[in-house]
Amino acid sequence: MAPPLTRRTLLRSAMLAAAVPALPAAAGAEARAATLPPPAAWTLLPFGLGDVALGPGVFGAKRQLMLDHARGYDVNRLLQVFRANAGLSTLGAVAPGGWEGLDGEANGNLRGHYTGHFLTMLSQACASTGEQVFADRIGTAVGALTQVREALRHEPVVLTTEGRSGTAVEHVRGSYRYVDLPSGVLGAATEVTLAAWVKPTHDAAWTRILDFGNDTTRYLYLASRNARGVPRFAVTTGGAGAEQGLEGTAALPLNQWSHLAVTLGGGTGTLYVNGTAVARNTAMTLTPAALGTLTGHWLGRSHYASDPVFAGAFGGFDAWSRALTAAEVTALQSGRATGDLVSYAFDETSGSTFADASGRGLTATLRRTWGGPSHPGFLAAYPETQFIQLESMTGSDYTKVWAPYYTAHKILRGLLDAHLATDDDRALDLASGMGDWMYSRLSKLPDATLQRMWGLFSSGEFGGIVEAICDLHALSGKAEHLALAKLFDLDKLIDACAADTDTLDGLHANQHIPIFTGLVRLYDATGETRYFTAAKNFWRMVVPHRMYGIGGTSTGEFWKARDVIAGTIGASTAETCCAYNMLKLSRTLFFHEQDPAYMDYYERTLFNQVLGSRQDAPDAEKPLVTYFIGLEPGHVRDYTPKQGTTCCEGTGMESATKYQDSVYFRAADGGALYVNLYSPSVLTWAEKGVTVTQSTDFPREQGTTLTVRGRTAAFALRLRVPSWATAGFQVTVNGRRAGGTPVPGSYFTVSRTWRDGDVVRVTMPFRLRVEKAADDPALQTLFLGPVNLVARDLATTYLKCGLYRDAALSGDLLPSLTAVSGKPLHFTLDGTEFAPFFEGTEDPTHAYVRRAEPRIVFGNTDSGVANPAKADGTTLLDEVWAAAPFAGKPALVARVRTVVDAWVAAGLLGAADGAKAVSTASAATYQP
């Protein structure tokens, strides 16, 4: 029976309500100013994040860590890569690095994605708390991205920096800008001097100060660094193998001005650095005249397409039609001299051109290596070239093209969330422009090309872009946006899943999970049932067939064969992004069909993998979220994966600022309130004029109290009865037990007219249970209620655990463990501590243990008889306890006798040993 309502219960409810800060009226109105209309097909509707305030507890503590990170991180660092790509000032900000910069894995081919994640996190934080700091940061980002798009629409404009005296022109790394000189700069000169003031800001090899040539056969160049890191000049009419060259002796210093000069004449070439000759070659027979007519005369760009663009500043460039003397070159350090072939001071402060002071009128032009976007709606942190190259790719190579539409999705999603959180029309305009741009590209491609693109691992990954585009369409109403969403159909996958044919083995998990959330939203928009059927069937191919106990899926980012769990466990299991996307899919499916299995999965994954993926430590610079969660024995979670700014750190930021998004749902007709998760919170249901305060320390508390305040309102309260709640689930209303029989894995309904002050108390005792790996039943993971318990031990082999020794008549295995005083949900077994998976520590953990029950033991009494096993691994004790719960000790003893008799008759157990087993069971003492 449920415990009676007490003064302590009421006080706790009042304290929780007081602990949750009220959303300021202005901020709340702003947060709800822009709304996304719910699809007509949804029978359930979510509440806004601002409608559900989290109270103190495990979720509140984790969220606070992420909110502090969101407040403290400099958004200008995220915007650096966008501003650089557009040729705008980066305000001195340093890019985050990792996947969000020009170095590291794949040289920044995914940059921009993390900014989208961060915008979503800020938007969720703003909607949840109403704090102005988050709205201000969103405004900064949206304003900057608006400027970036405008800059990308036009020819690049001079970006000035401080020169040796006066101003100089700056090429920010990642801007892909160079100076294009008119043809005929060198003419048919048989002698030449080339001189430039440069301040390099990056040490990439083969960056060109100048490169005059046709292709990779006839050219002359001056590189700030070659493969050895020193300046090099070369001239050739026969490609790299026929170069005549000069090499310096030391690297040019970064972030300092250096003067380089090359003289070529009379068969001798000399390279000067800061007025000093550092290399001389007396066998240089090639001159500009020998190169003939050249088509490309570039400062800062190479004719070798794979070479990086010069990053740094130009303070001047001059060319003479003779070889200056050493004294003349030295004199260039202290005064300005004007070349007779061409002369640029680079002191312009606006525009896209540079004046020539030589008298020849050879005006130079600032250009991008990739030209410019194909559509004015283009917005990215890198050139459009990745999108273009993808259209002709036949095999994946993420070092060249790394999921450009995935990155576009994150940016689009962040902009939509920013608009919904702050009603900033600039964000919606940017998002709509992105939709227009994508449609302009993809609508022109043949279907066969699209199918090939989307089938490419990694390069063709597009994340949850279909869901985002459907949301964009709901806001914009543009037919082109809905048509765009359908252009991402991967028919082979959709048709297989719609036919319930499992083809997931070998597929990249996170590339495909968000596709199905998008398909559900396409079903909402189009009514095409194959989309919805495919998504439902897909979900059941993953849950439980490719699901680990914590709810995660994938190994090394990929799926293996159905029901292979033990055989896939390693250091790279359970990619965190997969959990995020499976939760999103489960939630979206539940809006259509209220199958409690979706919310059982949601609770499992949220309370275990998602909570456990965030370290319990503050950090202003990193979100401290795992990429993989290794389930191998003794695994230590890595909360700073790879080089930072990974996909999983991005989704981890999002997860931690929307923990409350699925605690409550309401029926579309307003007739019911679903309580899906048990978490301290306050729901404001404005349409009903009521608040519902949930007071609990769940999962440290095995129950919850819900208090209704406000107007009198009639609705059905539907309380989820978790599938694990086999030890009872009791509900009282104002101290009186509610009628009906709660069934695990369903919803229990209390229908009434609710009045101010009504209190509902729910109790749900936890039991310790095990879940077995489908392909190795002896490999098991432990659960207490919804909480996965992991062993903390340095061993790197599976721990062996026996759990039947003191099992209760109910079948609860918990009595075999010893509770740790003062540490809720912590236990010991044979000296090993077991703790909740959700605790974000760096302890070595064992999520799975090897079940070992060597002897028949009842009530901690050892019979001395070996526990026999069948060929499939099922032991005698397994068969006995499979019949739990037992009404009393006689029922258990009767079960033991029945099983023993069957095993003796089958020749699996001797008669004498069988008698010992029965007598031990009869003599033992058991907990209920």
PDB file of N, CA and C in Angstrom, residues 431-491:
ATOM      1  N   ALA A 431      18.092  30.907 -42.285  1.00  0.00           N
ATOM      2  CA  ALA A 431      17.690  29.511 -42.460  1.00  0.00           C
ATOM      3  C   ALA A 431      16.949  29.322 -43.777  1.00  0.00           C
ATOM      4  N   SER A 432      16.047  30.239 -44.082  1.00  0.00           N
ATOM      5  CA  SER A 432      15.296  30.143 -45.333  1.00  0.00           C
ATOM      6  C   SER A 432      16.226  30.262 -46.535  1.00  0.00           C
ATOM      7  N   GLY A 433      17.214  31.153 -46.433  1.00  0.00           N
ATOM      8  CA  GLY A 433      18.186  31.291 -47.511  1.00  0.00           C
ATOM      9  C   GLY A 433      18.974  30.016 -47.726  1.00  0.00           C
ATOM     10  N   MET A 434      19.329  29.355 -46.626  1.00  0.00           N
ATOM     11  CA  MET A 434      20.039  28.078 -46.760  1.00  0.00           C
ATOM     12  C   MET A 434      19.173  27.049 -47.482  1.00  0.00           C
ATOM     13  N   GLY A 435      17.880  27.025 -47.145  1.00  0.00           N
ATOM     14  CA  GLY A 435      16.972  26.114 -47.833  1.00  0.00           C
ATOM     15  C   GLY A 435      16.887  26.419 -49.316  1.00  0.00           C
ATOM     16  N   ASP A 436      16.795  27.688 -49.648  1.00  0.00           N
ATOM     17  CA  ASP A 436      16.737  28.092 -51.059  1.00  0.00           C
ATOM     18  C   ASP A 436      18.004  27.682 -51.796  1.00  0.00           C
ATOM     19  N   TRP A 437      19.140  27.906 -51.152  1.00  0.00           N
ATOM     20  CA  TRP A 437      20.424  27.552 -51.779  1.00  0.00           C
ATOM     21  C   TRP A 437      20.526  26.042 -52.014  1.00  0.00           C
ATOM     22  N   MET A 438      20.181  25.243 -51.009  1.00  0.00           N
ATOM     23  CA  MET A 438      20.274  23.785 -51.172  1.00  0.00           C
ATOM     24  C   MET A 438      19.330  23.296 -52.271  1.00  0.00           C
ATOM     25  N   TYR A 439      18.144  23.867 -52.298  1.00  0.00           N
ATOM     26  CA  TYR A 439      17.197  23.462 -53.342  1.00  0.00           C
ATOM     27  C   TYR A 439      17.740  23.817 -54.723  1.00  0.00           C
ATOM     28  N   SER A 440      18.371  24.976 -54.821  1.00  0.00           N
ATOM     29  CA  SER A 440      18.907  25.399 -56.125  1.00  0.00           C
ATOM     30  C   SER A 440      19.995  24.445 -56.603  1.00  0.00           C
ATOM     31  N   ARG A 441      20.738  23.821 -55.685  1.00  0.00           N
ATOM     32  CA  ARG A 441      21.771  22.859 -56.073  1.00  0.00           C
ATOM     33  C   ARG A 441      21.168  21.481 -56.348  1.00  0.00           C
ATOM     34  N   LEU A 442      20.444  20.968 -55.373  1.00  0.00           N
ATOM     35  CA  LEU A 442      20.038  19.563 -55.430  1.00  0.00           C
ATOM     36  C   LEU A 442      18.921  19.306 -56.429  1.00  0.00           C
ATOM     37  N   SER A 443      18.059  20.281 -56.645  1.00  0.00           N
ATOM     38  CA  SER A 443      16.935  20.060 -57.563  1.00  0.00           C
ATOM     39  C   SER A 443      17.400  19.898 -59.003  1.00  0.00           C
ATOM     40  N   LYS A 444      18.621  20.300 -59.280  1.00  0.00           N
ATOM     41  CA  LYS A 444      19.149  20.187 -60.647  1.00  0.00           C
ATOM     42  C   LYS A 444      19.814  18.835 -60.905  1.00  0.00           C
ATOM     43  N   LEU A 445      20.010  18.043 -59.855  1.00  0.00           N
ATOM     44  CA  LEU A 445      20.752  16.796 -59.994  1.00  0.00           C
ATOM     45  C   LEU A 445      19.831  15.629 -60.336  1.00  0.00           C
ATOM     46  N   PRO A 446      20.273  14.696 -61.169  1.00  0.00           N
ATOM     47  CA  PRO A 446      19.479  13.500 -61.450  1.00  0.00           C
ATOM     48  C   PRO A 446      19.303  12.667 -60.186  1.00  0.00           C
ATOM     49  N   ASP A 447      18.224  11.915 -60.130  1.00  0.00           N
ATOM     50  CA  ASP A 447      17.952  11.097 -58.953  1.00  0.00           C
ATOM     51  C   ASP A 447      19.087  10.104 -58.703  1.00  0.00           C
ATOM     52  N   ALA A 448      19.653   9.559 -59.760  1.00  0.00           N
ATOM     53  CA  ALA A 448      20.739   8.592 -59.589  1.00  0.00           C
ATOM     54  C   ALA A 448      21.932   9.227 -58.874  1.00  0.00           C
ATOM     55  N   THR A 449      22.197  10.475 -59.171  1.00  0.00           N
ATOM     56  CA  THR A 449      23.292  11.177 -58.505  1.00  0.00           C
ATOM     57  C   THR A 449      22.988  11.369 -57.028  1.00  0.00           C
ATOM     58  N   LEU A 450      21.771  11.759 -56.719  1.00  0.00           N
ATOM     59  CA  LEU A 450      21.384  11.940 -55.320  1.00  0.00           C
ATOM     60  C   LEU A 450      21.487  10.630 -54.552  1.00  0.00           C
ATOM     61  N   GLN A 451      20.993   9.540 -55.139  1.00  0.00           N
ATOM     62  CA  GLN A 451      21.050   8.250 -54.451  1.00  0.00           C
ATOM     63  C   GLN A 451      22.508   7.843 -54.190  1.00  0.00           C
ATOM     64  N   ARG A 452      23.380   8.091 -55.155  1.00  0.00           N
ATOM     65  CA  ARG A 452      24.800   7.765 -54.964  1.00  0.00           C
ATOM     66  C   ARG A 452      25.407   8.623 -53.866  1.00  0.00           C
ATOM     67  N   MET A 453      25.097   9.909 -53.880  1.00  0.00           N
ATOM     68  CA  MET A 453      25.634  10.813 -52.867  1.00  0.00           C
ATOM     69  C   MET A 453      25.241  10.374 -51.466  1.00  0.00           C
ATOM     70  N   TRP A 454      23.962  10.148 -51.255  1.00  0.00           N
ATOM     71  CA  TRP A 454      23.478   9.849 -49.901  1.00  0.00           C
ATOM     72  C   TRP A 454      23.904   8.458 -49.443  1.00  0.00           C
ATOM     73  N   GLY A 455      24.322   7.622 -50.357  1.00  0.00           N
ATOM     74  CA  GLY A 455      24.793   6.292 -49.978  1.00  0.00           C
ATOM     75  C   GLY A 455      26.260   6.236 -49.621  1.00  0.00           C
ATOM     76  N   LEU A 456      26.983   7.351 -49.792  1.00  0.00           N
ATOM     77  CA  LEU A 456      28.410   7.369 -49.482  1.00  0.00           C
ATOM     78  C   LEU A 456      28.623   7.507 -47.979  1.00  0.00           C
ATOM     79  N   PHE A 457      29.410   6.618 -47.419  1.00  0.00           N
ATOM     80  CA  PHE A 457      29.749   6.729 -46.002  1.00  0.00           C
ATOM     81  C   PHE A 457      30.490   8.029 -45.738  1.00  0.00           C
ATOM     82  N   SER A 458      30.084   8.698 -44.720  1.00  0.00           N
ATOM     83  CA  SER A 458      30.721   9.914 -44.217  1.00  0.00           C
ATOM     84  C   SER A 458      30.541  11.105 -45.155  1.00  0.00           C
ATOM     85  N   SER A 459      31.029  11.013 -46.376  1.00  0.00           N
ATOM     86  CA  SER A 459      30.938  12.167 -47.272  1.00  0.00           C
ATOM     87  C   SER A 459      29.489  12.543 -47.555  1.00  0.00           C
ATOM     88  N   GLY A 460      28.636  11.536 -47.686  1.00  0.00           N
ATOM     89  CA  GLY A 460      27.232  11.795 -47.993  1.00  0.00           C
ATOM     90  C   GLY A 460      26.332  11.893 -46.783  1.00  0.00           C
ATOM     91  N   GLU A 461      26.896  11.847 -45.598  1.00  0.00           N
ATOM     92  CA  GLU A 461      26.088  11.923 -44.380  1.00  0.00           C
ATOM     93  C   GLU A 461      25.410  13.285 -44.284  1.00  0.00           C
ATOM     94  N   PHE A 462      24.116  13.286 -43.969  1.00  0.00           N
ATOM     95  CA  PHE A 462      23.411  14.572 -43.878  1.00  0.00           C
ATOM     96  C   PHE A 462      22.669  14.757 -42.557  1.00  0.00           C
ATOM     97  N   GLY A 463      22.909  13.874 -41.595  1.00  0.00           N
ATOM     98  CA  GLY A 463      22.358  14.078 -40.268  1.00  0.00           C
ATOM     99  C   GLY A 463      20.847  14.190 -40.261  1.00  0.00           C
ATOM    100  N   GLY A 464      20.346  15.103 -39.444  1.00  0.00           N
ATOM    101  CA  GLY A 464      18.909  15.293 -39.309  1.00  0.00           C
ATOM    102  C   GLY A 464      18.381  16.428 -40.165  1.00  0.00           C
ATOM    103  N   ILE A 465      18.989  16.607 -41.337  1.00  0.00           N
ATOM    104  CA  ILE A 465      18.620  17.772 -42.143  1.00  0.00           C
ATOM    105  C   ILE A 465      17.176  17.709 -42.619  1.00  0.00           C
ATOM    106  N   VAL A 466      16.645  16.512 -42.831  1.00  0.00           N
ATOM    107  CA  VAL A 466      15.264  16.408 -43.322  1.00  0.00           C
ATOM    108  C   VAL A 466      14.292  16.921 -42.268  1.00  0.00           C
ATOM    109  N   GLU A 467      14.515  16.539 -41.019  1.00  0.00           N
ATOM    110  CA  GLU A 467      13.669  17.052 -39.939  1.00  0.00           C
ATOM    111  C   GLU A 467      13.749  18.572 -39.884  1.00  0.00           C
ATOM    112  N   ALA A 468      14.962  19.113 -39.968  1.00  0.00           N
ATOM    113  CA  ALA A 468      15.125  20.565 -39.895  1.00  0.00           C
ATOM    114  C   ALA A 468      14.449  21.262 -41.064  1.00  0.00           C
ATOM    115  N   ILE A 469      14.549  20.679 -42.256  1.00  0.00           N
ATOM    116  CA  ILE A 469      13.923  21.302 -43.432  1.00  0.00           C
ATOM    117  C   ILE A 469      12.402  21.246 -43.315  1.00  0.00           C
ATOM    118  N   CYS A 470      11.872  20.159 -42.759  1.00  0.00           N
ATOM    119  CA  CYS A 470      10.422  20.091 -42.542  1.00  0.00           C
ATOM    120  C   CYS A 470       9.978  21.174 -41.569  1.00  0.00           C
ATOM    121  N   ASP A 471      10.773  21.419 -40.533  1.00  0.00           N
ATOM    122  CA  ASP A 471      10.459  22.514 -39.613  1.00  0.00           C
ATOM    123  C   ASP A 471      10.560  23.862 -40.322  1.00  0.00           C
ATOM    124  N   LEU A 472      11.567  24.002 -41.166  1.00  0.00           N
ATOM    125  CA  LEU A 472      11.694  25.236 -41.951  1.00  0.00           C
ATOM    126  C   LEU A 472      10.462  25.435 -42.822  1.00  0.00           C
ATOM    127  N   HIS A 473      10.020  24.371 -43.460  1.00  0.00           N
ATOM    128  CA  HIS A 473       8.828  24.470 -44.312  1.00  0.00           C
ATOM    129  C   HIS A 473       7.610  24.879 -43.498  1.00  0.00           C
ATOM    130  N   ALA A 474       7.490  24.345 -42.283  1.00  0.00           N
ATOM    131  CA  ALA A 474       6.356  24.705 -41.429  1.00  0.00           C
ATOM    132  C   ALA A 474       6.355  26.191 -41.103  1.00  0.00           C
ATOM    133  N   LEU A 475       7.538  26.800 -41.070  1.00  0.00           N
ATOM    134  CA  LEU A 475       7.642  28.228 -40.763  1.00  0.00           C
ATOM    135  C   LEU A 475       7.569  29.096 -42.005  1.00  0.00           C
ATOM    136  N   SER A 476       8.186  28.633 -43.103  1.00  0.00           N
ATOM    137  CA  SER A 476       8.266  29.461 -44.308  1.00  0.00           C
ATOM    138  C   SER A 476       7.071  29.276 -45.234  1.00  0.00           C
ATOM    139  N   GLY A 477       6.503  28.074 -45.235  1.00  0.00           N
ATOM    140  CA  GLY A 477       5.401  27.773 -46.143  1.00  0.00           C
ATOM    141  C   GLY A 477       5.817  27.627 -47.593  1.00  0.00           C
ATOM    142  N   LYS A 478       7.115  27.636 -47.879  1.00  0.00           N
ATOM    143  CA  LYS A 478       7.586  27.531 -49.263  1.00  0.00           C
ATOM    144  C   LYS A 478       7.496  26.095 -49.759  1.00  0.00           C
ATOM    145  N   ALA A 479       6.844  25.910 -50.902  1.00  0.00           N
ATOM    146  CA  ALA A 479       6.743  24.576 -51.481  1.00  0.00           C
ATOM    147  C   ALA A 479       8.122  24.003 -51.799  1.00  0.00           C
ATOM    148  N   GLU A 480       9.066  24.892 -52.172  1.00  0.00           N
ATOM    149  CA  GLU A 480      10.412  24.421 -52.509  1.00  0.00           C
ATOM    150  C   GLU A 480      11.093  23.767 -51.313  1.00  0.00           C
ATOM    151  N   HIS A 481      10.759  24.219 -50.111  1.00  0.00           N
ATOM    152  CA  HIS A 481      11.412  23.642 -48.939  1.00  0.00           C
ATOM    153  C   HIS A 481      10.918  22.229 -48.672  1.00  0.00           C
ATOM    154  N   LEU A 482       9.638  21.974 -48.870  1.00  0.00           N
ATOM    155  CA  LEU A 482       9.151  20.601 -48.727  1.00  0.00           C
ATOM    156  C   LEU A 482       9.713  19.718 -49.832  1.00  0.00           C
ATOM    157  N   ALA A 483       9.788  20.244 -51.026  1.00  0.00           N
ATOM    158  CA  ALA A 483      10.384  19.489 -52.135  1.00  0.00           C
ATOM    159  C   ALA A 483      11.850  19.190 -51.839  1.00  0.00           C
ATOM    160  N   LEU A 484      12.535  20.125 -51.201  1.00  0.00           N
ATOM    161  CA  LEU A 484      13.931  19.915 -50.832  1.00  0.00           C
ATOM    162  C   LEU A 484      14.061  18.752 -49.858  1.00  0.00           C
ATOM    163  N   ALA A 485      13.186  18.672 -48.879  1.00  0.00           N
ATOM    164  CA  ALA A 485      13.261  17.593 -47.891  1.00  0.00           C
ATOM    165  C   ALA A 485      13.191  16.225 -48.563  1.00  0.00           C
ATOM    166  N   LYS A 486      12.382  16.093 -49.581  1.00  0.00           N
ATOM    167  CA  LYS A 486      12.234  14.820 -50.273  1.00  0.00           C
ATOM    168  C   LYS A 486      13.435  14.475 -51.144  1.00  0.00           C
ATOM    169  N   LEU A 487      14.253  15.460 -51.463  1.00  0.00           N
ATOM    170  CA  LEU A 487      15.437  15.194 -52.283  1.00  0.00           C
ATOM    171  C   LEU A 487      16.507  14.412 -51.515  1.00  0.00           C
ATOM    172  N   PHE A 488      16.329  14.274 -50.209  1.00  0.00           N
ATOM    173  CA  PHE A 488      17.280  13.505 -49.408  1.00  0.00           C
ATOM    174  C   PHE A 488      16.831  12.051 -49.212  1.00  0.00           C
ATOM    175  N   ASP A 489      15.771  11.643 -49.860  1.00  0.00           N
ATOM    176  CA  ASP A 489      15.317  10.250 -49.747  1.00  0.00           C
ATOM    177  C   ASP A 489      16.421   9.292 -50.178  1.00  0.00           C
ATOM    178  N   LEU A 490      16.790   8.386 -49.308  1.00  0.00           N
ATOM    179  CA  LEU A 490      17.709   7.298 -49.658  1.00  0.00           C
ATOM    180  C   LEU A 490      16.833   6.066 -49.858  1.00  0.00           C
ATOM    181  N   ASP A 491      16.375   5.876 -51.077  1.00  0.00           N
ATOM    182  CA  ASP A 491      15.308   4.921 -51.356  1.00  0.00           C
ATOM    183  C   ASP A 491      15.655   3.495 -50.971  1.00  0.00           C
TER     184      ASP A 491
END
